[in-house]
Amino acid sequence: MPSIDYRLPQRRDLVTELPGPRSRALTARRTAAVAAGVGSSVPVYAADADGGVILDVDGNSLIDLGSGIAVTTVGASHPEVAAAVAEQVARFTHTCFMITPYENYIRVAEELAALTPGGFDKRTVLFNSGAEAVENAVKAARLATGRPAVVAFDHAYHGRTNLTMALTAKSMPYKAHFGPFAPDIHRMPMSYPYRDQPGLTGEQAARRVISRIEVQIGADSLAAIVIEPIQGEGGFIVPAPGFLATLANWAREHGVVFIADEVQTGFARTGAWFASEHEGIEPDIVAMAKGIAGGMPLSAVTGRAELLDAVHPGGLGGTYGGNPVACAAALASIEVMRSLDLAARARAIEAAAVPRLRELAAATGVIGDVRGRGAMLAIELVRPGTDTPDPDITKAIAAEALSRGVVLLTCGTYGNVIRLLPPLVIGDDLLADGLGVLSETVRDLTR
């Protein structure tokens, strides 16, 4: 573990019941002021955060195994990121890059060209959210190819805009009653090794997709394939080896743009700068967000120069896209990831966590699958002796773990997956304590 000077004590410490009185008071105020459609996973309110802990308004110190959904990779208040933000804020907060540009935007684009897979000439455009990045990647692919159709996959999650809702697979809560959606989006079967037919290889799963594309759409009508190298909200599904490479090779042969949605998987999270690297693929376009800027709102589309340069001036952009403060945070975050070798740290987290999770699976009989890469890990909960999803026990485990001081996130098409996304700067002792609480909670609720 790299040597880090934490600002807050890195320990689990409960001084009130959860939620405490101040959190309960904030919930009452929230109910009267915040739209009901905005949900929160836990009923406690943050006052401070550092390293691997969140300090709530009642003084409870909670172990953070969620990182704000893979955002606070370098911690929620890394001093180098905080200093970069403060320096930029003191200079200027905004001019709009489309009006009066600035160097930090260019520097971020240069970093992303170097970091993303592929040695080809690249261009970058910056936005605010992952959904914006995915949507603009599709816009560029459609314009550059002159084709309308886009393929997405079962279990996919790509965002909450109209187009990205169409790309997203799960109806509730993301799509229900929000249609009609953007047209010419085609859903294909994902490689899901735990639930696929036994023995189905990644290449075979990809050939199944390719056959359907050729019959139902036609390669000449297909602009892009959009896929998460490891699916996030859909359940941290790692496709079988060969699945991504076979699709990417077919796409290149037929002039189809291969778009990797690395919003959740990017920036050292899986043990490499980008999850595409594990499969040896070089996406034509990469969509990024979350871990890019240490918690500041920033996203990016980086891809082949001929694709992004095909878009006419003014066709890409946005008032806040590539905000100078967010760019400063991104440059500092990337430097922290590089200097601390947080990709190696993610691999170390995997090495520490996976054996414990597999031992827990063997001991309890309610974990059907342990999967993931780096510090993007998951357990899929099922009814004992079956592969039937068990969302009820999943919710109960997350709630009970919180009561013991650990923040866990759930996900999955069937609501039966607990995902582990610790900050990559979490200390070994704190990680071990968090995993211990998870193990004890699962055992206590399922014995």
Short mmCIF file of C-alpha atoms in Angstrom, two decimals:
data_model
loop_
_atom_site.label_atom_id
_atom_site.label_comp_id
_atom_site.label_asym_id
_atom_site.label_seq_id
_atom_site.Cartn_x
_atom_site.Cartn_y
_atom_site.Cartn_z
CA MET A 1 0.00 0.00 0.00
CA PRO A 2 1.44 3.43 -0.93
CA SER A 3 2.27 5.70 1.99
CA ILE A 4 -0.54 8.25 2.37
CA ASP A 5 -1.07 10.97 4.97
CA TYR A 6 -4.78 10.74 5.70
CA ARG A 7 -6.57 13.77 7.08
CA LEU A 8 -9.23 11.76 8.95
CA PRO A 9 -8.63 8.70 11.17
CA GLN A 10 -9.02 5.61 9.01
CA ARG A 11 -11.25 3.55 11.25
CA ARG A 12 -14.85 2.45 11.64
CA ASP A 13 -16.38 4.21 14.62
CA LEU A 14 -20.09 4.35 15.47
CA VAL A 15 -21.14 6.89 18.11
CA THR A 16 -24.92 6.89 17.42
CA GLU A 17 -27.46 4.56 15.94
CA LEU A 18 -27.76 4.81 12.16
CA PRO A 19 -29.26 7.04 10.99
CA GLY A 20 -28.43 9.40 13.83
CA PRO A 21 -30.55 12.35 14.95
CA ARG A 22 -28.96 14.89 12.63
CA SER A 23 -29.33 12.60 9.64
CA ARG A 24 -32.97 12.03 10.54
CA ALA A 25 -33.53 15.77 10.76
CA LEU A 26 -31.95 16.25 7.33
CA THR A 27 -34.20 13.55 5.92
CA ALA A 28 -37.24 15.48 7.15
CA ARG A 29 -35.94 18.67 5.48
CA ARG A 30 -35.10 16.74 2.33
CA THR A 31 -38.61 15.33 2.07
CA ALA A 32 -40.00 18.84 2.00
CA ALA A 33 -37.47 20.23 -0.48
CA VAL A 34 -36.00 17.54 -2.76
CA ALA A 35 -37.95 15.75 -5.47
CA ALA A 36 -39.00 12.24 -4.51
CA GLY A 37 -37.56 10.86 -7.74
CA VAL A 38 -34.03 11.37 -6.41
CA GLY A 39 -33.11 8.30 -4.38
CA SER A 40 -30.24 7.63 -1.98
CA SER A 41 -28.78 4.26 -1.08
CA VAL A 42 -28.24 5.03 2.61
CA PRO A 43 -30.14 7.28 5.05
CA VAL A 44 -27.05 9.01 6.51
CA TYR A 45 -25.64 12.37 5.46
CA ALA A 46 -21.96 13.05 4.85
CA ALA A 47 -20.10 15.83 6.62
CA ASP A 48 -16.54 14.89 5.64
CA ALA A 49 -14.69 12.14 3.79
CA ASP A 50 -11.09 11.11 3.30
CA GLY A 51 -9.26 8.00 2.18
CA GLY A 52 -11.58 5.10 2.83
CA VAL A 53 -13.94 6.69 5.37
CA ILE A 54 -17.04 8.87 5.33
CA LEU A 55 -17.77 10.93 8.44
CA ASP A 56 -21.49 11.56 8.81
CA VAL A 57 -23.21 14.59 10.37
CA ASP A 58 -23.63 12.70 13.66
CA GLY A 59 -19.93 11.92 13.96
CA ASN A 60 -20.05 8.30 12.80
CA SER A 61 -17.06 7.13 10.78
CA LEU A 62 -18.17 4.69 8.08
CA ILE A 63 -16.06 2.46 5.84
CA ASP A 64 -16.65 3.49 2.23
CA LEU A 65 -16.84 0.50 -0.13
CA GLY A 66 -18.72 2.45 -2.79
CA SER A 67 -16.54 5.47 -3.72
CA GLY A 68 -19.62 7.42 -4.79
CA ILE A 69 -20.12 4.77 -7.51
CA ALA A 70 -16.44 4.48 -8.51
CA VAL A 71 -15.84 8.24 -8.51
CA THR A 72 -13.54 8.92 -5.54
CA THR A 73 -10.79 6.62 -6.75
CA VAL A 74 -8.09 8.81 -5.19
CA GLY A 75 -10.24 9.53 -2.13
CA ALA A 76 -12.90 12.17 -1.64
CA SER A 77 -10.50 14.92 -0.55
CA HIS A 78 -7.02 14.08 -1.78
CA PRO A 79 -4.80 17.06 -0.91
CA GLU A 80 -3.28 17.34 -4.39
CA VAL A 81 -6.72 17.41 -5.99
CA ALA A 82 -8.03 19.87 -3.42
CA ALA A 83 -5.03 22.15 -3.97
CA ALA A 84 -5.41 22.05 -7.75
CA VAL A 85 -9.09 22.93 -7.45
CA ALA A 86 -8.41 25.78 -5.02
CA GLU A 87 -5.70 27.25 -7.26
CA GLN A 88 -7.93 27.14 -10.33
CA VAL A 89 -10.95 28.59 -8.50
CA ALA A 90 -8.79 31.51 -7.39
CA ARG A 91 -7.92 32.21 -11.04
CA PHE A 92 -11.28 31.68 -12.75
CA THR A 93 -14.17 29.25 -12.45
CA HIS A 94 -15.52 29.47 -15.99
CA THR A 95 -15.13 31.15 -19.34
CA CYS A 96 -16.66 28.39 -21.54
CA PHE A 97 -14.10 26.61 -23.69
CA MET A 98 -16.28 27.31 -26.73
CA ILE A 99 -15.89 31.06 -26.11
CA THR A 100 -12.53 31.73 -24.48
CA PRO A 101 -10.54 28.47 -24.33
CA TYR A 102 -7.84 27.58 -21.80
CA GLU A 103 -4.85 25.27 -21.56
CA ASN A 104 -6.15 22.79 -18.98
CA TYR A 105 -8.75 21.45 -21.42
CA ILE A 106 -5.97 20.77 -23.93
CA ARG A 107 -3.78 19.14 -21.28
CA VAL A 108 -6.58 16.77 -20.27
CA ALA A 109 -7.12 15.86 -23.93
CA GLU A 110 -3.40 15.16 -24.31
CA GLU A 111 -3.38 12.93 -21.22
CA LEU A 112 -6.39 10.95 -22.45
CA ALA A 113 -4.85 10.44 -25.87
CA ALA A 114 -1.82 8.92 -24.16
CA LEU A 115 -3.73 6.83 -21.60
CA THR A 116 -6.54 5.29 -23.64
CA PRO A 117 -5.79 2.08 -25.59
CA GLY A 118 -4.51 2.37 -29.16
CA GLY A 119 -1.51 4.04 -30.72
CA PHE A 120 -3.51 5.79 -33.46
CA ASP A 121 -4.12 9.53 -33.78
CA LYS A 122 -6.85 10.62 -31.34
CA ARG A 123 -9.08 13.55 -30.53
CA THR A 124 -11.00 14.35 -27.33
CA VAL A 125 -14.05 16.38 -26.37
CA LEU A 126 -15.02 17.02 -22.74
CA PHE A 127 -18.46 17.03 -21.11
CA ASN A 128 -19.96 16.81 -17.62
CA SER A 129 -21.50 13.36 -17.14
CA GLY A 130 -21.11 9.81 -18.33
CA ALA A 131 -24.44 9.94 -20.13
CA GLU A 132 -23.31 13.01 -22.09
CA ALA A 133 -20.11 11.19 -23.06
CA VAL A 134 -21.96 8.12 -24.33
CA GLU A 135 -24.56 10.17 -26.16
CA ASN A 136 -21.93 12.26 -27.94
CA ALA A 137 -19.90 9.18 -28.82
CA VAL A 138 -22.97 7.80 -30.58
CA LYS A 139 -23.61 11.16 -32.30
CA ALA A 140 -20.07 11.16 -33.68
CA ALA A 141 -20.33 7.53 -34.82
CA ARG A 142 -23.60 8.13 -36.64
CA LEU A 143 -22.31 11.23 -38.39
CA ALA A 144 -18.94 9.73 -39.34
CA THR A 145 -20.44 6.51 -40.74
CA GLY A 146 -23.63 7.94 -42.19
CA ARG A 147 -25.49 5.00 -40.65
CA PRO A 148 -28.39 5.11 -38.16
CA ALA A 149 -28.45 1.86 -36.15
CA VAL A 150 -26.77 1.29 -32.79
CA VAL A 151 -26.36 -1.99 -30.89
CA ALA A 152 -26.48 -2.19 -27.10
CA PHE A 153 -26.66 -5.21 -24.80
CA ASP A 154 -28.76 -6.99 -22.22
CA HIS A 155 -27.99 -5.77 -18.68
CA ALA A 156 -26.42 -2.56 -20.03
CA TYR A 157 -26.54 0.78 -18.26
CA HIS A 158 -25.46 3.92 -20.12
CA GLY A 159 -27.30 6.84 -18.51
CA ARG A 160 -30.52 8.80 -18.05
CA THR A 161 -30.75 11.04 -21.12
CA ASN A 162 -33.27 10.01 -23.75
CA LEU A 163 -30.72 8.30 -25.97
CA THR A 164 -28.83 6.64 -23.14
CA MET A 165 -32.07 5.42 -21.58
CA ALA A 166 -32.75 3.74 -24.92
CA LEU A 167 -29.32 2.10 -24.69
CA THR A 168 -29.94 1.04 -21.08
CA ALA A 169 -31.55 -2.36 -20.62
CA LYS A 170 -33.29 -2.17 -17.24
CA SER A 171 -36.72 -0.56 -17.10
CA MET A 172 -37.25 0.21 -13.40
CA PRO A 173 -36.12 2.66 -12.17
CA TYR A 174 -34.25 4.02 -15.18
CA LYS A 175 -36.74 3.89 -18.09
CA ALA A 176 -40.23 3.15 -16.79
CA HIS A 177 -42.81 5.67 -18.13
CA PHE A 178 -40.15 8.01 -19.60
CA GLY A 179 -40.61 7.01 -23.26
CA PRO A 180 -40.79 7.22 -26.16
CA PHE A 181 -37.07 6.71 -26.57
CA ALA A 182 -34.57 7.42 -29.33
CA PRO A 183 -35.12 5.04 -32.27
CA ASP A 184 -32.91 2.51 -34.07
CA ILE A 185 -31.41 1.04 -30.89
CA HIS A 186 -31.09 -2.76 -31.03
CA ARG A 187 -30.62 -5.00 -27.97
CA MET A 188 -28.28 -8.00 -28.18
CA PRO A 189 -27.45 -10.80 -25.71
CA MET A 190 -24.50 -10.17 -23.41
CA SER A 191 -21.91 -12.75 -22.47
CA TYR A 192 -22.85 -13.55 -18.84
CA PRO A 193 -20.74 -16.57 -17.87
CA TYR A 194 -22.61 -17.34 -14.64
CA ARG A 195 -26.00 -17.46 -16.37
CA ASP A 196 -25.07 -18.50 -19.91
CA GLN A 197 -25.49 -22.01 -21.22
CA PRO A 198 -22.62 -24.07 -19.72
CA GLY A 199 -19.63 -24.27 -22.02
CA LEU A 200 -20.55 -21.23 -24.11
CA THR A 201 -17.26 -19.51 -24.97
CA GLY A 202 -16.77 -15.82 -25.41
CA GLU A 203 -16.23 -16.23 -29.14
CA GLN A 204 -19.40 -18.31 -29.47
CA ALA A 205 -21.38 -15.70 -27.54
CA ALA A 206 -20.00 -13.00 -29.85
CA ARG A 207 -20.83 -15.02 -32.97
CA ARG A 208 -24.41 -15.27 -31.68
CA VAL A 209 -24.53 -11.47 -31.55
CA ILE A 210 -22.92 -11.05 -34.95
CA SER A 211 -25.39 -13.44 -36.56
CA ARG A 212 -28.32 -11.48 -35.17
CA ILE A 213 -26.82 -8.17 -36.29
CA GLU A 214 -26.32 -9.43 -39.82
CA VAL A 215 -29.85 -10.87 -40.03
CA GLN A 216 -31.84 -8.25 -38.13
CA ILE A 217 -29.97 -5.01 -38.90
CA GLY A 218 -27.35 -5.47 -41.58
CA ALA A 219 -23.76 -4.36 -41.12
CA ASP A 220 -24.20 -1.60 -43.71
CA SER A 221 -26.86 0.04 -41.51
CA LEU A 222 -24.97 -0.25 -38.22
CA ALA A 223 -23.15 2.84 -36.98
CA ALA A 224 -21.86 1.58 -33.65
CA ILE A 225 -21.64 -1.14 -31.04
CA VAL A 226 -21.79 0.36 -27.53
CA ILE A 227 -20.63 -1.86 -24.69
CA GLU A 228 -19.24 -1.72 -21.16
CA PRO A 229 -16.10 -3.92 -21.00
CA ILE A 230 -17.36 -4.91 -17.56
CA GLN A 231 -21.01 -4.09 -17.06
CA GLY A 232 -21.68 -1.85 -14.09
CA GLU A 233 -25.28 -1.36 -12.96
CA GLY A 234 -26.20 -4.59 -14.74
CA GLY A 235 -24.29 -6.60 -12.16
CA PHE A 236 -20.50 -6.26 -12.67
CA ILE A 237 -20.71 -8.84 -15.44
CA VAL A 238 -17.30 -9.77 -16.85
CA PRO A 239 -17.80 -11.24 -20.34
CA ALA A 240 -16.12 -14.52 -21.22
CA PRO A 241 -12.63 -14.19 -22.76
CA GLY A 242 -12.81 -13.54 -26.47
CA PHE A 243 -16.26 -11.95 -26.47
CA LEU A 244 -15.11 -8.34 -26.72
CA ALA A 245 -12.22 -9.06 -29.08
CA THR A 246 -14.43 -11.01 -31.51
CA LEU A 247 -16.98 -8.19 -31.62
CA ALA A 248 -14.30 -5.53 -31.99
CA ASN A 249 -12.62 -7.38 -34.85
CA TRP A 250 -15.92 -7.87 -36.67
CA ALA A 251 -16.79 -4.21 -36.19
CA ARG A 252 -13.49 -3.07 -37.66
CA GLU A 253 -13.91 -5.34 -40.68
CA HIS A 254 -17.33 -3.83 -41.40
CA GLY A 255 -16.69 -0.16 -40.69
CA VAL A 256 -18.75 -0.24 -37.47
CA VAL A 257 -17.55 2.04 -34.66
CA PHE A 258 -16.72 0.09 -31.49
CA ILE A 259 -17.52 2.31 -28.50
CA ALA A 260 -16.29 1.23 -25.07
CA ASP A 261 -18.30 2.75 -22.22
CA GLU A 262 -15.55 2.93 -19.60
CA VAL A 263 -17.45 5.34 -17.38
CA GLN A 264 -17.33 3.00 -14.37
CA THR A 265 -14.35 0.83 -15.36
CA GLY A 266 -11.85 3.53 -16.28
CA PHE A 267 -8.96 5.14 -14.45
CA ALA A 268 -7.21 2.24 -12.71
CA ARG A 269 -10.42 0.79 -11.25
CA THR A 270 -9.97 -2.71 -12.71
CA GLY A 271 -6.19 -2.95 -12.33
CA ALA A 272 -5.41 -1.28 -15.66
CA TRP A 273 -5.95 2.28 -16.82
CA PHE A 274 -8.94 0.97 -18.80
CA ALA A 275 -10.75 -2.36 -18.67
CA SER A 276 -10.47 -2.75 -22.45
CA GLU A 277 -6.79 -3.46 -21.91
CA HIS A 278 -7.54 -6.76 -20.16
CA GLU A 279 -9.02 -8.09 -23.40
CA GLY A 280 -6.37 -6.55 -25.65
CA ILE A 281 -8.89 -4.42 -27.53
CA GLU A 282 -8.45 -0.90 -28.87
CA PRO A 283 -11.87 0.76 -29.01
CA ASP A 284 -12.51 3.30 -31.76
CA ILE A 285 -14.05 5.57 -29.14
CA VAL A 286 -13.85 5.48 -25.34
CA ALA A 287 -16.46 7.21 -23.15
CA MET A 288 -15.21 8.18 -19.69
CA ALA A 289 -16.37 9.90 -16.51
CA LYS A 290 -16.63 8.99 -12.79
CA GLY A 291 -13.02 8.42 -11.62
CA ILE A 292 -11.57 10.93 -14.06
CA ALA A 293 -11.55 13.98 -11.79
CA GLY A 294 -11.58 13.01 -8.12
CA GLY A 295 -15.25 13.83 -7.68
CA MET A 296 -15.54 16.93 -9.84
CA PRO A 297 -18.08 16.68 -12.69
CA LEU A 298 -16.19 15.83 -15.85
CA SER A 299 -16.53 13.32 -18.67
CA ALA A 300 -14.74 12.72 -21.92
CA VAL A 301 -14.98 11.14 -25.34
CA THR A 302 -11.64 10.11 -26.80
CA GLY A 303 -11.44 8.38 -30.15
CA ARG A 304 -9.96 8.05 -33.59
CA ALA A 305 -9.21 11.43 -35.08
CA GLU A 306 -11.03 10.69 -38.30
CA LEU A 307 -14.24 9.96 -36.38
CA LEU A 308 -14.32 12.95 -34.06
CA ASP A 309 -12.90 15.36 -36.62
CA ALA A 310 -15.68 14.36 -39.00
CA VAL A 311 -18.14 16.35 -36.87
CA HIS A 312 -18.68 19.92 -38.06
CA PRO A 313 -17.54 22.79 -35.79
CA GLY A 314 -20.19 23.46 -33.17
CA GLY A 315 -21.60 19.95 -33.43
CA LEU A 316 -19.99 18.91 -30.17
CA GLY A 317 -19.71 20.83 -26.91
CA GLY A 318 -21.72 22.34 -24.07
CA THR A 319 -21.61 25.38 -21.82
CA TYR A 320 -19.92 23.62 -18.90
CA GLY A 321 -18.12 20.86 -20.81
CA GLY A 322 -14.50 20.69 -19.72
CA ASN A 323 -14.97 23.25 -16.94
CA PRO A 324 -11.54 24.60 -15.93
CA VAL A 325 -11.94 23.61 -12.27
CA ALA A 326 -12.90 20.06 -13.23
CA CYS A 327 -9.97 19.90 -15.66
CA ALA A 328 -7.58 20.94 -12.90
CA ALA A 329 -9.00 18.20 -10.69
CA ALA A 330 -8.60 15.66 -13.49
CA LEU A 331 -4.96 16.52 -14.11
CA ALA A 332 -4.20 16.21 -10.39
CA SER A 333 -6.16 12.96 -10.06
CA ILE A 334 -4.38 11.37 -13.01
CA GLU A 335 -1.02 12.36 -11.54
CA VAL A 336 -1.96 10.80 -8.18
CA MET A 337 -3.05 7.58 -9.93
CA ARG A 338 0.25 7.52 -11.78
CA SER A 339 2.54 8.40 -8.87
CA LEU A 340 0.88 5.95 -6.46
CA ASP A 341 0.46 3.28 -9.18
CA LEU A 342 -3.18 2.86 -8.25
CA ALA A 343 -3.69 0.28 -11.00
CA ALA A 344 -1.32 -1.98 -9.07
CA ARG A 345 -3.19 -1.08 -5.89
CA ALA A 346 -6.45 -2.20 -7.53
CA ARG A 347 -4.86 -5.55 -8.34
CA ALA A 348 -3.70 -5.85 -4.74
CA ILE A 349 -7.24 -5.17 -3.51
CA GLU A 350 -8.50 -7.96 -5.79
CA ALA A 351 -5.85 -10.33 -4.43
CA ALA A 352 -6.88 -9.54 -0.86
CA ALA A 353 -10.64 -9.61 -1.37
CA VAL A 354 -11.41 -12.42 -3.81
CA PRO A 355 -10.15 -15.32 -1.63
CA ARG A 356 -12.25 -14.04 1.28
CA LEU A 357 -15.32 -13.69 -0.92
CA ARG A 358 -14.87 -17.19 -2.33
CA GLU A 359 -14.45 -18.59 1.15
CA LEU A 360 -17.67 -16.81 2.15
CA ALA A 361 -19.45 -18.26 -0.88
CA ALA A 362 -18.37 -21.79 -0.01
CA ALA A 363 -19.36 -21.39 3.63
CA THR A 364 -22.82 -19.91 3.15
CA GLY A 365 -24.26 -21.37 -0.07
CA VAL A 366 -26.05 -18.11 -0.94
CA ILE A 367 -23.40 -16.62 -3.21
CA GLY A 368 -23.73 -18.00 -6.71
CA ASP A 369 -20.83 -16.11 -8.23
CA VAL A 370 -17.81 -14.08 -7.18
CA ARG A 371 -16.53 -11.94 -10.03
CA GLY A 372 -14.88 -8.73 -11.16
CA ARG A 373 -11.44 -7.29 -11.72
CA GLY A 374 -9.23 -5.11 -9.59
CA ALA A 375 -11.27 -3.05 -7.17
CA MET A 376 -14.48 -3.61 -9.14
CA LEU A 377 -15.74 -6.79 -7.47
CA ALA A 378 -19.14 -8.35 -6.85
CA ILE A 379 -21.01 -11.22 -5.26
CA GLU A 380 -24.28 -12.44 -6.77
CA LEU A 381 -26.80 -13.58 -4.16
CA VAL A 382 -29.06 -16.54 -4.89
CA ARG A 383 -31.42 -18.80 -3.02
CA PRO A 384 -29.53 -21.74 -1.49
CA GLY A 385 -28.97 -24.62 -3.89
CA THR A 386 -30.25 -22.68 -6.92
CA ASP A 387 -29.26 -19.89 -9.26
CA THR A 388 -32.52 -18.03 -8.53
CA PRO A 389 -31.76 -14.37 -7.78
CA ASP A 390 -32.42 -13.27 -4.21
CA PRO A 391 -32.87 -9.49 -4.13
CA ASP A 392 -34.41 -9.56 -0.66
CA ILE A 393 -31.35 -10.96 1.10
CA THR A 394 -29.20 -8.60 -0.97
CA LYS A 395 -31.06 -5.56 0.35
CA ALA A 396 -30.99 -6.96 3.89
CA ILE A 397 -27.22 -7.49 3.77
CA ALA A 398 -26.57 -3.95 2.55
CA ALA A 399 -28.84 -2.47 5.22
CA GLU A 400 -27.34 -4.54 8.03
CA ALA A 401 -23.79 -3.77 6.91
CA LEU A 402 -24.62 -0.08 7.08
CA SER A 403 -25.91 -0.49 10.62
CA ARG A 404 -22.48 -1.94 11.44
CA GLY A 405 -20.66 0.96 9.78
CA VAL A 406 -19.96 -0.15 6.21
CA VAL A 407 -21.39 1.49 3.08
CA LEU A 408 -22.17 -1.12 0.39
CA LEU A 409 -23.85 -0.68 -2.98
CA THR A 410 -26.21 -3.09 -4.70
CA CYS A 411 -26.81 -3.50 -8.42
CA GLY A 412 -27.79 -6.05 -11.06
CA THR A 413 -30.65 -6.60 -13.46
CA TYR A 414 -32.30 -8.75 -10.79
CA GLY A 415 -31.25 -6.57 -7.83
CA ASN A 416 -29.22 -9.40 -6.33
CA VAL A 417 -25.63 -8.21 -6.61
CA ILE A 418 -23.49 -6.51 -3.97
CA ARG A 419 -20.66 -4.57 -5.56
CA LEU A 420 -17.42 -3.53 -3.95
CA LEU A 421 -15.87 -0.28 -5.20
CA PRO A 422 -13.49 0.90 -2.48
CA PRO A 423 -11.35 3.97 -3.03
CA LEU A 424 -8.02 2.75 -4.33
CA VAL A 425 -6.31 4.68 -1.53
CA ILE A 426 -8.06 2.66 1.17
CA GLY A 427 -5.66 1.21 3.73
CA ASP A 428 -5.17 -2.52 4.15
CA ASP A 429 -6.50 -2.60 7.71
CA LEU A 430 -9.62 -0.64 6.83
CA LEU A 431 -10.28 -2.82 3.79
CA ALA A 432 -9.88 -5.95 5.92
CA ASP A 433 -12.32 -4.56 8.48
CA GLY A 434 -14.88 -3.75 5.79
CA LEU A 435 -14.60 -7.21 4.26
CA GLY A 436 -14.89 -8.70 7.74
CA VAL A 437 -18.13 -6.83 8.38
CA LEU A 438 -19.51 -7.99 5.02
CA SER A 439 -18.58 -11.60 5.83
CA GLU A 440 -20.09 -11.47 9.31
CA THR A 441 -23.26 -9.87 7.99
CA VAL A 442 -23.77 -12.48 5.28
CA ARG A 443 -23.15 -15.31 7.75
CA ASP A 444 -25.45 -13.83 10.39
CA LEU A 445 -28.33 -13.24 7.98
CA THR A 446 -28.12 -16.59 6.21
CA ARG A 447 -27.26 -19.12 8.88
#
